[in-house]
Short mmCIF file of C-alpha atoms in Angstrom, two decimals:
data_model
loop_
_atom_site.label_atom_id
_atom_site.label_comp_id
_atom_site.label_asym_id
_atom_site.label_seq_id
_atom_site.Cartn_x
_atom_site.Cartn_y
_atom_site.Cartn_z
CA MET A 1 -68.82 2.15 29.28
CA ASN A 2 -67.34 5.23 31.36
CA ARG A 3 -67.13 3.20 34.42
CA ARG A 4 -65.29 0.27 32.58
CA LYS A 5 -62.88 2.95 31.17
CA ASN A 6 -62.23 4.26 34.66
CA VAL A 7 -61.67 0.62 36.01
CA ASN A 8 -59.13 0.14 33.19
CA SER A 9 -57.38 3.34 33.98
CA PHE A 10 -57.27 2.48 37.77
CA GLN A 11 -55.67 -1.01 37.07
CA HIS A 12 -53.20 0.45 34.55
CA GLU A 13 -52.03 3.10 37.25
CA ASN A 14 -51.68 0.33 39.84
CA ALA A 15 -49.58 -1.79 37.29
CA VAL A 16 -47.34 0.94 36.81
CA ARG A 17 -47.02 1.95 40.65
CA GLY A 18 -46.18 -1.70 41.19
CA LEU A 19 -43.54 -1.95 38.53
CA VAL A 20 -41.90 1.49 39.63
CA GLY A 21 -41.90 0.06 43.15
CA LEU A 22 -40.26 -2.98 41.93
CA ILE A 23 -37.55 -1.30 39.89
CA LEU A 24 -36.77 0.73 43.19
CA LEU A 25 -36.61 -2.25 45.25
CA ALA A 26 -34.17 -3.75 42.81
CA GLY A 27 -32.05 -0.79 42.88
CA LEU A 28 -31.97 -0.74 46.56
CA LEU A 29 -30.92 -4.39 46.84
CA PHE A 30 -28.41 -3.91 44.15
CA ALA A 31 -27.08 -0.91 46.02
CA THR A 32 -26.87 -2.64 49.48
CA GLY A 33 -25.44 -5.80 47.94
CA CYS A 34 -26.00 -9.18 49.40
CA GLY A 35 -25.92 -8.12 53.21
CA TYR A 36 -22.53 -9.63 54.08
CA SER A 37 -19.07 -8.29 53.71
CA THR A 38 -16.29 -9.79 51.41
CA GLY A 39 -12.54 -10.11 51.46
CA ASP A 40 -9.61 -11.44 49.36
CA ILE A 41 -7.76 -14.54 50.26
CA SER A 42 -4.26 -15.42 48.80
CA GLY A 43 -1.47 -17.91 49.46
CA VAL A 44 0.73 -20.78 48.52
CA VAL A 45 -0.23 -24.42 48.44
CA ARG A 46 2.80 -26.67 49.23
CA PHE A 47 3.17 -30.53 49.29
CA ASP A 48 6.08 -32.09 51.00
CA GLY A 49 7.56 -28.65 50.85
CA GLN A 50 7.27 -27.87 47.33
CA PRO A 51 4.78 -25.50 45.55
CA LEU A 52 1.80 -27.43 44.25
CA GLU A 53 2.04 -26.83 40.45
CA ALA A 54 -1.55 -27.16 39.43
CA GLY A 55 -4.88 -27.56 41.03
CA MET A 56 -7.91 -25.90 42.70
CA VAL A 57 -8.57 -24.57 46.16
CA THR A 58 -12.41 -24.43 46.99
CA PHE A 59 -13.61 -22.34 49.85
CA HIS A 60 -16.99 -23.81 51.18
CA HIS A 61 -18.66 -21.17 53.21
CA THR A 62 -20.35 -22.99 56.20
CA LYS A 63 -23.03 -20.34 56.74
CA LEU A 64 -23.96 -19.37 53.16
CA SER A 65 -25.21 -22.31 51.41
CA GLY A 66 -24.14 -22.60 47.62
CA ARG A 67 -21.39 -20.12 48.22
CA ASN A 68 -18.35 -21.63 47.14
CA ILE A 69 -15.26 -19.82 45.89
CA ILE A 70 -12.91 -21.65 43.68
CA ALA A 71 -9.25 -20.41 43.18
CA THR A 72 -6.94 -21.86 40.54
CA VAL A 73 -3.51 -22.76 41.83
CA GLN A 74 -0.57 -21.42 39.43
CA PRO A 75 2.42 -23.15 38.35
CA ASP A 76 4.51 -21.31 41.48
CA GLY A 77 1.73 -22.79 43.94
CA LYS A 78 -0.07 -19.38 44.38
CA TYR A 79 -3.60 -18.81 44.46
CA GLN A 80 -5.91 -15.96 44.91
CA ALA A 81 -9.56 -15.66 45.31
CA LEU A 82 -11.33 -12.23 45.17
CA HIS A 83 -14.61 -10.86 46.96
CA CYS A 84 -15.05 -13.98 49.19
CA PRO A 85 -17.77 -13.66 51.62
CA THR A 86 -16.24 -13.43 55.09
CA GLY A 87 -17.08 -16.22 57.88
CA PRO A 88 -16.18 -19.92 58.63
CA VAL A 89 -15.27 -21.99 55.58
CA LYS A 90 -13.96 -25.25 54.93
CA VAL A 91 -11.07 -25.48 52.62
CA THR A 92 -10.54 -28.40 50.14
CA VAL A 93 -7.41 -28.64 47.79
CA GLN A 94 -7.75 -30.79 44.58
CA ALA A 95 -4.46 -31.52 42.52
#
């Protein structure tokens, strides 16, 4: 019985150490971010020389799959996208 108690205690200590390790790793990943730099993008969308009154501008990052940033076009044609991953993007505009 004493041996069984020691084994359970040992397993519990390992589980606690593993959990603490995961928490520290998660904190480190959160503190360092996702590993890429970001920037802000803003501008004016025009069609035939006039500001587009409504729509969406989508930035499709070509190196980070699934990292699309969408900015809403305001009535004066202006848009702003914050914290966009830097790098090559394909831009689409939908009116």
